[in-house]
Amino acid sequence: MIYNLTLNDRTQKKVLRELETTEKLISKVATKLSSTQKTCDIYAMSDLGIAHNVTRMRGGFFTGAAYVWEQPDTPFIPVDTTINVCGTALYKINSDMNIIEFKERCEKALKAPSRYDWNFTNGNHFISLCYSENNMGMQEGYYMLVHASACEYKEELYPVIGNWYYQDICTERLNHRYIRYIKGEEAESFYEMAKMLKSFNRERNYSFCKKVLSGNMGREILSVAHYGMPSIHEVLIGVQKTAGLATLLTSLGKNVYIVKKIENAKNNYM
């Protein structure tokens, strides 16, 4: 079933038609790997749109949607979701900090030797110095907000020739469309790595913020993934699933909002 939470603009209407086929393909594979009929739910959010990733879109997966299927007897994972883990982290800064000092600290941290491959300046990733007034439970003062992915393991999970599962990819077709997937032990191994990356990305964001802020680093306000696998039968692409706080990212120079899911709401995604 498609849950249409979009703005229904012209692009989104076309994407929604493609997602209808994606839902059928996922349901088809889940049923094929089970003794009973299985279904798939796709939650299309208000920012559903075109991704930069051609592999992902050709496989029928778009940014701004959650893909959830009933767990089959034999687990499987659609590999054209091009899974990694990406998210945001927000930390309170214990003292005032001007933008010049903040920029100098960031540049120094980016150049320092590290076991991580910093990618805060790539794509739509960023490092921001933010200020919040005392409202909605947010303490007045400065905050550090970062957005990045665990790029160190990107090639391990992407469906590229030569990686550890490439020879085990299966394909299911429906008219002009297809879904590529791995199943069984390969799917379980894939998910274990995807699950590990959630904590890995949190640790790398924490490590960078600590380098930048040093003794000025306060408490963690949030660390939320908006890209990854919360479970072995669930893929989020530009969607957050959390009972706590999450970020609503806007455009350059605009406010960033901290949001929280409405209690008892039927939709778990935002």
PDB file of C-alpha atoms in Angstrom:
ATOM      1  CA  MET A   1       0.000   0.000   0.000  1.00  0.00           C
ATOM      2  CA  ILE A   2       1.177   3.513  -0.786  1.00  0.00           C
ATOM      3  CA  TYR A   3       0.698   6.098   1.965  1.00  0.00           C
ATOM      4  CA  ASN A   4       0.683   9.389   0.081  1.00  0.00           C
ATOM      5  CA  LEU A   5       1.918  12.096   2.457  1.00  0.00           C
ATOM      6  CA  THR A   6       3.342  14.215  -0.354  1.00  0.00           C
ATOM      7  CA  LEU A   7       2.424  17.674  -1.613  1.00  0.00           C
ATOM      8  CA  ASN A   8       1.200  16.045  -4.844  1.00  0.00           C
ATOM      9  CA  ASP A   9       3.200  18.275  -7.148  1.00  0.00           C
ATOM     10  CA  ARG A  10       3.776  17.212 -10.775  1.00  0.00           C
ATOM     11  CA  THR A  11       7.073  15.463 -10.085  1.00  0.00           C
ATOM     12  CA  GLN A  12       5.738  13.627  -7.064  1.00  0.00           C
ATOM     13  CA  LYS A  13       2.714  12.358  -8.999  1.00  0.00           C
ATOM     14  CA  LYS A  14       5.044  10.752 -11.549  1.00  0.00           C
ATOM     15  CA  VAL A  15       7.249   9.291  -8.816  1.00  0.00           C
ATOM     16  CA  LEU A  16       4.189   7.889  -7.039  1.00  0.00           C
ATOM     17  CA  ARG A  17       3.252   5.957 -10.177  1.00  0.00           C
ATOM     18  CA  GLU A  18       6.710   4.372 -10.183  1.00  0.00           C
ATOM     19  CA  LEU A  19       6.401   3.569  -6.474  1.00  0.00           C
ATOM     20  CA  GLU A  20       3.211   1.631  -7.184  1.00  0.00           C
ATOM     21  CA  THR A  21       5.282  -0.751  -9.314  1.00  0.00           C
ATOM     22  CA  THR A  22       8.029  -0.841  -6.680  1.00  0.00           C
ATOM     23  CA  GLU A  23       5.453  -1.898  -4.099  1.00  0.00           C
ATOM     24  CA  LYS A  24       4.226  -4.701  -6.370  1.00  0.00           C
ATOM     25  CA  LEU A  25       7.767  -5.925  -7.002  1.00  0.00           C
ATOM     26  CA  ILE A  26       8.726  -5.961  -3.317  1.00  0.00           C
ATOM     27  CA  SER A  27       5.492  -7.774  -2.447  1.00  0.00           C
ATOM     28  CA  LYS A  28       6.136 -10.257  -5.260  1.00  0.00           C
ATOM     29  CA  VAL A  29       9.606 -11.137  -3.983  1.00  0.00           C
ATOM     30  CA  ALA A  30       8.487 -11.330  -0.338  1.00  0.00           C
ATOM     31  CA  THR A  31       5.652 -13.689  -1.324  1.00  0.00           C
ATOM     32  CA  LYS A  32       7.999 -15.768  -3.506  1.00  0.00           C
ATOM     33  CA  LEU A  33      10.257 -16.304  -0.495  1.00  0.00           C
ATOM     34  CA  SER A  34       7.360 -17.220   1.835  1.00  0.00           C
ATOM     35  CA  SER A  35       4.659 -19.820   2.242  1.00  0.00           C
ATOM     36  CA  THR A  36       1.947 -17.113   2.390  1.00  0.00           C
ATOM     37  CA  GLN A  37       1.071 -13.846   0.642  1.00  0.00           C
ATOM     38  CA  LYS A  38       3.215 -10.909   1.788  1.00  0.00           C
ATOM     39  CA  THR A  39       2.649  -7.204   1.293  1.00  0.00           C
ATOM     40  CA  CYS A  40       4.681  -3.990   1.201  1.00  0.00           C
ATOM     41  CA  ASP A  41       3.933  -0.496   2.493  1.00  0.00           C
ATOM     42  CA  ILE A  42       5.614   2.599   1.088  1.00  0.00           C
ATOM     43  CA  TYR A  43       5.349   5.885   2.985  1.00  0.00           C
ATOM     44  CA  ALA A  44       5.871   8.751   0.534  1.00  0.00           C
ATOM     45  CA  MET A  45       6.737  11.909   2.476  1.00  0.00           C
ATOM     46  CA  SER A  46       6.194  15.586   1.691  1.00  0.00           C
ATOM     47  CA  ASP A  47       9.699  15.941   0.214  1.00  0.00           C
ATOM     48  CA  LEU A  48       9.489  12.859  -2.030  1.00  0.00           C
ATOM     49  CA  GLY A  49      11.597  13.540  -5.075  1.00  0.00           C
ATOM     50  CA  ILE A  50      14.339  12.712  -7.515  1.00  0.00           C
ATOM     51  CA  ALA A  51      17.581  11.307  -6.116  1.00  0.00           C
ATOM     52  CA  HIS A  52      21.064  11.971  -7.479  1.00  0.00           C
ATOM     53  CA  ASN A  53      21.629   8.225  -7.420  1.00  0.00           C
ATOM     54  CA  VAL A  54      20.709   6.793 -10.854  1.00  0.00           C
ATOM     55  CA  THR A  55      21.147   3.172  -9.721  1.00  0.00           C
ATOM     56  CA  ARG A  56      18.599   3.733  -6.969  1.00  0.00           C
ATOM     57  CA  MET A  57      15.991   5.343  -9.224  1.00  0.00           C
ATOM     58  CA  ARG A  58      16.359   2.736 -11.970  1.00  0.00           C
ATOM     59  CA  GLY A  59      15.586   0.150  -9.302  1.00  0.00           C
ATOM     60  CA  GLY A  60      12.430   2.060  -8.338  1.00  0.00           C
ATOM     61  CA  PHE A  61      13.607   3.703  -5.117  1.00  0.00           C
ATOM     62  CA  PHE A  62      13.351   7.438  -4.492  1.00  0.00           C
ATOM     63  CA  THR A  63      14.402   9.899  -1.812  1.00  0.00           C
ATOM     64  CA  GLY A  64      11.789  10.888   0.757  1.00  0.00           C
ATOM     65  CA  ALA A  65      10.166   7.504   1.273  1.00  0.00           C
ATOM     66  CA  ALA A  66      10.132   4.581   3.706  1.00  0.00           C
ATOM     67  CA  TYR A  67       9.921   1.071   2.247  1.00  0.00           C
ATOM     68  CA  VAL A  68       8.538  -1.559   4.635  1.00  0.00           C
ATOM     69  CA  TRP A  69       7.610  -5.136   3.761  1.00  0.00           C
ATOM     70  CA  GLU A  70       6.210  -8.036   5.725  1.00  0.00           C
ATOM     71  CA  GLN A  71       9.097 -10.206   6.803  1.00  0.00           C
ATOM     72  CA  PRO A  72       9.230 -13.294   4.556  1.00  0.00           C
ATOM     73  CA  ASP A  73      10.266 -16.821   5.542  1.00  0.00           C
ATOM     74  CA  THR A  74      13.606 -16.190   3.828  1.00  0.00           C
ATOM     75  CA  PRO A  75      14.918 -12.649   4.429  1.00  0.00           C
ATOM     76  CA  PHE A  76      15.844 -10.493   1.446  1.00  0.00           C
ATOM     77  CA  ILE A  77      17.126  -6.974   0.826  1.00  0.00           C
ATOM     78  CA  PRO A  78      16.629  -4.892  -2.347  1.00  0.00           C
ATOM     79  CA  VAL A  79      20.188  -3.851  -3.179  1.00  0.00           C
ATOM     80  CA  ASP A  80      19.279  -0.953  -5.475  1.00  0.00           C
ATOM     81  CA  THR A  81      18.273   0.960  -2.370  1.00  0.00           C
ATOM     82  CA  THR A  82      22.070   1.532  -2.270  1.00  0.00           C
ATOM     83  CA  ILE A  83      22.076   1.362   1.509  1.00  0.00           C
ATOM     84  CA  ASN A  84      24.494   3.226   3.705  1.00  0.00           C
ATOM     85  CA  VAL A  85      23.753   5.243   6.849  1.00  0.00           C
ATOM     86  CA  CYS A  86      23.390   9.013   6.950  1.00  0.00           C
ATOM     87  CA  GLY A  87      21.949  11.342   9.552  1.00  0.00           C
ATOM     88  CA  THR A  88      22.264  14.404  11.716  1.00  0.00           C
ATOM     89  CA  ALA A  89      23.688  15.055  15.168  1.00  0.00           C
ATOM     90  CA  LEU A  90      23.127  18.106  17.356  1.00  0.00           C
ATOM     91  CA  TYR A  91      25.239  19.104  20.372  1.00  0.00           C
ATOM     92  CA  LYS A  92      24.886  21.978  22.820  1.00  0.00           C
ATOM     93  CA  ILE A  93      27.861  24.338  23.042  1.00  0.00           C
ATOM     94  CA  ASN A  94      28.556  25.317  26.640  1.00  0.00           C
ATOM     95  CA  SER A  95      29.843  28.805  25.867  1.00  0.00           C
ATOM     96  CA  ASP A  96      29.364  31.552  23.303  1.00  0.00           C
ATOM     97  CA  MET A  97      31.259  31.003  20.056  1.00  0.00           C
ATOM     98  CA  ASN A  98      31.536  33.369  17.118  1.00  0.00           C
ATOM     99  CA  ILE A  99      31.452  32.109  13.541  1.00  0.00           C
ATOM    100  CA  ILE A 100      35.107  32.928  12.837  1.00  0.00           C
ATOM    101  CA  GLU A 101      36.349  30.871  15.780  1.00  0.00           C
ATOM    102  CA  PHE A 102      33.947  28.058  14.871  1.00  0.00           C
ATOM    103  CA  LYS A 103      35.146  27.971  11.258  1.00  0.00           C
ATOM    104  CA  GLU A 104      38.805  27.886  12.336  1.00  0.00           C
ATOM    105  CA  ARG A 105      38.117  25.014  14.729  1.00  0.00           C
ATOM    106  CA  CYS A 106      36.297  23.057  11.996  1.00  0.00           C
ATOM    107  CA  GLU A 107      39.077  23.553   9.452  1.00  0.00           C
ATOM    108  CA  LYS A 108      41.650  22.393  11.965  1.00  0.00           C
ATOM    109  CA  ALA A 109      39.625  19.265  12.808  1.00  0.00           C
ATOM    110  CA  LEU A 110      39.109  18.419   9.127  1.00  0.00           C
ATOM    111  CA  LYS A 111      42.855  18.589   8.444  1.00  0.00           C
ATOM    112  CA  ALA A 112      43.939  16.639  11.532  1.00  0.00           C
ATOM    113  CA  PRO A 113      44.835  12.925  11.144  1.00  0.00           C
ATOM    114  CA  SER A 114      41.832  10.703  11.816  1.00  0.00           C
ATOM    115  CA  ARG A 115      40.678   7.124  11.386  1.00  0.00           C
ATOM    116  CA  TYR A 116      37.523   8.532   9.798  1.00  0.00           C
ATOM    117  CA  ASP A 117      37.118   9.799   6.252  1.00  0.00           C
ATOM    118  CA  TRP A 118      35.411  13.120   6.924  1.00  0.00           C
ATOM    119  CA  ASN A 119      32.825  14.005   4.271  1.00  0.00           C
ATOM    120  CA  PHE A 120      31.056  16.960   5.844  1.00  0.00           C
ATOM    121  CA  THR A 121      31.807  19.122   2.799  1.00  0.00           C
ATOM    122  CA  ASN A 122      30.489  16.655   0.196  1.00  0.00           C
ATOM    123  CA  GLY A 123      27.076  16.694  -1.466  1.00  0.00           C
ATOM    124  CA  ASN A 124      24.358  18.003   0.837  1.00  0.00           C
ATOM    125  CA  HIS A 125      26.379  17.346   3.992  1.00  0.00           C
ATOM    126  CA  PHE A 126      27.312  20.255   6.226  1.00  0.00           C
ATOM    127  CA  ILE A 127      28.647  21.604   9.522  1.00  0.00           C
ATOM    128  CA  SER A 128      26.590  24.394  11.077  1.00  0.00           C
ATOM    129  CA  LEU A 129      26.840  26.726  14.024  1.00  0.00           C
ATOM    130  CA  CYS A 130      23.285  27.360  15.203  1.00  0.00           C
ATOM    131  CA  TYR A 131      21.631  29.540  17.798  1.00  0.00           C
ATOM    132  CA  SER A 132      18.381  28.762  19.559  1.00  0.00           C
ATOM    133  CA  GLU A 133      16.195  30.973  21.656  1.00  0.00           C
ATOM    134  CA  ASN A 134      14.699  29.525  24.821  1.00  0.00           C
ATOM    135  CA  ASN A 135      11.566  27.907  23.406  1.00  0.00           C
ATOM    136  CA  MET A 136       9.957  24.476  23.006  1.00  0.00           C
ATOM    137  CA  GLY A 137      12.312  23.018  25.593  1.00  0.00           C
ATOM    138  CA  MET A 138      15.475  24.096  23.764  1.00  0.00           C
ATOM    139  CA  GLN A 139      17.900  25.912  26.027  1.00  0.00           C
ATOM    140  CA  GLU A 140      18.956  29.296  24.697  1.00  0.00           C
ATOM    141  CA  GLY A 141      22.457  29.332  23.295  1.00  0.00           C
ATOM    142  CA  TYR A 142      24.735  27.964  20.594  1.00  0.00           C
ATOM    143  CA  TYR A 143      24.592  24.485  19.065  1.00  0.00           C
ATOM    144  CA  MET A 144      26.677  22.479  16.611  1.00  0.00           C
ATOM    145  CA  LEU A 145      24.742  20.592  13.946  1.00  0.00           C
ATOM    146  CA  VAL A 146      26.377  18.137  11.534  1.00  0.00           C
ATOM    147  CA  HIS A 147      25.061  16.043   8.668  1.00  0.00           C
ATOM    148  CA  ALA A 148      27.157  13.242   7.173  1.00  0.00           C
ATOM    149  CA  SER A 149      27.220   9.583   6.164  1.00  0.00           C
ATOM    150  CA  ALA A 150      29.438   6.625   6.984  1.00  0.00           C
ATOM    151  CA  CYS A 151      31.274   6.764   3.660  1.00  0.00           C
ATOM    152  CA  GLU A 152      33.986   4.406   4.907  1.00  0.00           C
ATOM    153  CA  TYR A 153      31.725   1.406   4.161  1.00  0.00           C
ATOM    154  CA  LYS A 154      29.901   2.703   1.103  1.00  0.00           C
ATOM    155  CA  GLU A 155      31.455   0.285  -1.378  1.00  0.00           C
ATOM    156  CA  GLU A 156      30.756  -2.666   0.924  1.00  0.00           C
ATOM    157  CA  LEU A 157      26.980  -2.291   0.620  1.00  0.00           C
ATOM    158  CA  TYR A 158      26.460  -0.715  -2.806  1.00  0.00           C
ATOM    159  CA  PRO A 159      25.740  -3.196  -5.661  1.00  0.00           C
ATOM    160  CA  VAL A 160      29.030  -2.664  -7.468  1.00  0.00           C
ATOM    161  CA  ILE A 161      30.882  -5.261  -9.512  1.00  0.00           C
ATOM    162  CA  GLY A 162      33.368  -7.188  -7.395  1.00  0.00           C
ATOM    163  CA  ASN A 163      31.900  -6.602  -3.953  1.00  0.00           C
ATOM    164  CA  TRP A 164      31.263  -9.522  -1.621  1.00  0.00           C
ATOM    165  CA  TYR A 165      27.624 -10.219  -2.577  1.00  0.00           C
ATOM    166  CA  TYR A 166      27.494  -9.165  -6.243  1.00  0.00           C
ATOM    167  CA  GLN A 167      27.482 -12.729  -7.596  1.00  0.00           C
ATOM    168  CA  ASP A 168      24.480 -13.592  -5.399  1.00  0.00           C
ATOM    169  CA  ILE A 169      22.152 -10.861  -6.720  1.00  0.00           C
ATOM    170  CA  CYS A 170      18.780 -12.138  -7.949  1.00  0.00           C
ATOM    171  CA  THR A 171      16.442 -10.238 -10.283  1.00  0.00           C
ATOM    172  CA  GLU A 172      12.635 -10.170 -10.398  1.00  0.00           C
ATOM    173  CA  ARG A 173      10.896  -8.402 -13.302  1.00  0.00           C
ATOM    174  CA  LEU A 174       7.504  -6.837 -13.873  1.00  0.00           C
ATOM    175  CA  ASN A 175       6.852  -5.338 -17.314  1.00  0.00           C
ATOM    176  CA  HIS A 176       9.608  -2.769 -17.934  1.00  0.00           C
ATOM    177  CA  ARG A 177      10.746  -2.727 -14.300  1.00  0.00           C
ATOM    178  CA  TYR A 178      12.912  -4.939 -12.116  1.00  0.00           C
ATOM    179  CA  ILE A 179      14.039  -5.399  -8.551  1.00  0.00           C
ATOM    180  CA  ARG A 180      17.479  -6.760  -7.666  1.00  0.00           C
ATOM    181  CA  TYR A 181      17.930  -8.400  -4.291  1.00  0.00           C
ATOM    182  CA  ILE A 182      19.988 -10.722  -2.130  1.00  0.00           C
ATOM    183  CA  LYS A 183      18.438 -13.307   0.148  1.00  0.00           C
ATOM    184  CA  GLY A 184      19.137 -15.724   2.986  1.00  0.00           C
ATOM    185  CA  GLU A 185      22.515 -15.602   4.700  1.00  0.00           C
ATOM    186  CA  GLU A 186      23.777 -12.836   2.391  1.00  0.00           C
ATOM    187  CA  ALA A 187      20.818 -10.642   3.349  1.00  0.00           C
ATOM    188  CA  GLU A 188      21.397 -11.319   7.043  1.00  0.00           C
ATOM    189  CA  SER A 189      25.103 -10.438   6.738  1.00  0.00           C
ATOM    190  CA  PHE A 190      24.192  -7.287   4.806  1.00  0.00           C
ATOM    191  CA  TYR A 191      21.762  -6.187   7.508  1.00  0.00           C
ATOM    192  CA  GLU A 192      24.263  -6.806  10.316  1.00  0.00           C
ATOM    193  CA  MET A 193      26.638  -4.400   8.599  1.00  0.00           C
ATOM    194  CA  ALA A 194      23.875  -1.836   7.977  1.00  0.00           C
ATOM    195  CA  LYS A 195      22.858  -2.062  11.632  1.00  0.00           C
ATOM    196  CA  MET A 196      26.438  -1.569  12.774  1.00  0.00           C
ATOM    197  CA  LEU A 197      26.770   1.550  10.640  1.00  0.00           C
ATOM    198  CA  LYS A 198      24.082   3.371  12.612  1.00  0.00           C
ATOM    199  CA  SER A 199      26.203   3.381  15.767  1.00  0.00           C
ATOM    200  CA  PHE A 200      29.364   3.888  13.695  1.00  0.00           C
ATOM    201  CA  ASN A 201      27.988   7.082  12.143  1.00  0.00           C
ATOM    202  CA  ARG A 202      26.907   8.338  15.547  1.00  0.00           C
ATOM    203  CA  GLU A 203      30.410   7.736  16.899  1.00  0.00           C
ATOM    204  CA  ARG A 204      32.102   9.501  13.975  1.00  0.00           C
ATOM    205  CA  ASN A 205      29.822  12.548  14.310  1.00  0.00           C
ATOM    206  CA  TYR A 206      30.497  12.640  18.047  1.00  0.00           C
ATOM    207  CA  SER A 207      34.234  12.334  17.453  1.00  0.00           C
ATOM    208  CA  PHE A 208      34.285  15.239  15.010  1.00  0.00           C
ATOM    209  CA  CYS A 209      32.141  17.526  17.161  1.00  0.00           C
ATOM    210  CA  LYS A 210      34.357  16.769  20.166  1.00  0.00           C
ATOM    211  CA  LYS A 211      37.466  17.703  18.149  1.00  0.00           C
ATOM    212  CA  VAL A 212      35.874  20.991  17.135  1.00  0.00           C
ATOM    213  CA  LEU A 213      34.328  22.005  20.453  1.00  0.00           C
ATOM    214  CA  SER A 214      36.896  20.504  22.813  1.00  0.00           C
ATOM    215  CA  GLY A 215      36.060  21.587  26.370  1.00  0.00           C
ATOM    216  CA  ASN A 216      33.040  23.553  25.132  1.00  0.00           C
ATOM    217  CA  MET A 217      31.097  20.459  24.121  1.00  0.00           C
ATOM    218  CA  GLY A 218      27.807  20.013  25.943  1.00  0.00           C
ATOM    219  CA  ARG A 219      25.167  17.304  25.863  1.00  0.00           C
ATOM    220  CA  GLU A 220      23.934  15.474  22.792  1.00  0.00           C
ATOM    221  CA  ILE A 221      20.485  16.763  21.826  1.00  0.00           C
ATOM    222  CA  LEU A 222      19.878  14.193  19.117  1.00  0.00           C
ATOM    223  CA  SER A 223      21.539  11.747  16.755  1.00  0.00           C
ATOM    224  CA  VAL A 224      19.104  10.464  14.162  1.00  0.00           C
ATOM    225  CA  ALA A 225      19.588   8.515  10.945  1.00  0.00           C
ATOM    226  CA  HIS A 226      17.418   9.468   7.979  1.00  0.00           C
ATOM    227  CA  TYR A 227      18.923   6.899   5.643  1.00  0.00           C
ATOM    228  CA  GLY A 228      19.468   3.254   6.481  1.00  0.00           C
ATOM    229  CA  MET A 229      17.774   0.091   7.739  1.00  0.00           C
ATOM    230  CA  PRO A 230      15.975   0.184  11.116  1.00  0.00           C
ATOM    231  CA  SER A 231      15.155  -3.515  10.588  1.00  0.00           C
ATOM    232  CA  ILE A 232      15.930  -6.260   8.072  1.00  0.00           C
ATOM    233  CA  HIS A 233      12.638  -5.593   6.260  1.00  0.00           C
ATOM    234  CA  GLU A 234      12.684  -1.792   6.318  1.00  0.00           C
ATOM    235  CA  VAL A 235      14.608   0.816   4.310  1.00  0.00           C
ATOM    236  CA  LEU A 236      14.525   4.557   4.929  1.00  0.00           C
ATOM    237  CA  ILE A 237      15.736   6.974   2.255  1.00  0.00           C
ATOM    238  CA  GLY A 238      15.527  10.549   3.483  1.00  0.00           C
ATOM    239  CA  VAL A 239      13.089   9.578   6.239  1.00  0.00           C
ATOM    240  CA  GLN A 240      13.448   9.498  10.023  1.00  0.00           C
ATOM    241  CA  LYS A 241      11.952   6.960  12.403  1.00  0.00           C
ATOM    242  CA  THR A 242      12.271   7.964  16.029  1.00  0.00           C
ATOM    243  CA  ALA A 243      10.150   8.432  19.119  1.00  0.00           C
ATOM    244  CA  GLY A 244      12.400  11.316  20.170  1.00  0.00           C
ATOM    245  CA  LEU A 245      13.614  14.506  18.518  1.00  0.00           C
ATOM    246  CA  ALA A 246      14.611  14.824  14.882  1.00  0.00           C
ATOM    247  CA  THR A 247      15.778  17.580  12.546  1.00  0.00           C
ATOM    248  CA  LEU A 248      13.722  19.188   9.812  1.00  0.00           C
ATOM    249  CA  LEU A 249      16.344  20.461   7.403  1.00  0.00           C
ATOM    250  CA  THR A 250      15.463  23.381   5.171  1.00  0.00           C
ATOM    251  CA  SER A 251      17.452  25.426   2.640  1.00  0.00           C
ATOM    252  CA  LEU A 252      20.702  27.362   2.937  1.00  0.00           C
ATOM    253  CA  GLY A 253      20.359  30.352   5.238  1.00  0.00           C
ATOM    254  CA  LYS A 254      16.970  29.272   6.591  1.00  0.00           C
ATOM    255  CA  ASN A 255      16.074  28.041  10.063  1.00  0.00           C
ATOM    256  CA  VAL A 256      16.563  24.406  11.028  1.00  0.00           C
ATOM    257  CA  TYR A 257      13.658  22.991  13.025  1.00  0.00           C
ATOM    258  CA  ILE A 258      13.689  20.400  15.786  1.00  0.00           C
ATOM    259  CA  VAL A 259      10.558  18.275  15.593  1.00  0.00           C
ATOM    260  CA  LYS A 260       9.018  15.434  17.553  1.00  0.00           C
ATOM    261  CA  LYS A 261       6.543  12.791  16.494  1.00  0.00           C
ATOM    262  CA  ILE A 262       3.013  13.301  17.797  1.00  0.00           C
ATOM    263  CA  GLU A 263       2.289  10.721  20.482  1.00  0.00           C
ATOM    264  CA  ASN A 264      -0.066   7.924  19.428  1.00  0.00           C
ATOM    265  CA  ALA A 265       0.140   8.991  15.770  1.00  0.00           C
ATOM    266  CA  LYS A 266      -0.379   6.092  13.378  1.00  0.00           C
ATOM    267  CA  ASN A 267       2.517   7.082  11.135  1.00  0.00           C
ATOM    268  CA  ASN A 268       5.931   6.249  12.625  1.00  0.00           C
ATOM    269  CA  TYR A 269       7.909   8.087   9.951  1.00  0.00           C
ATOM    270  CA  MET A 270       8.757  11.737   9.429  1.00  0.00           C
TER     271      MET A 270
END
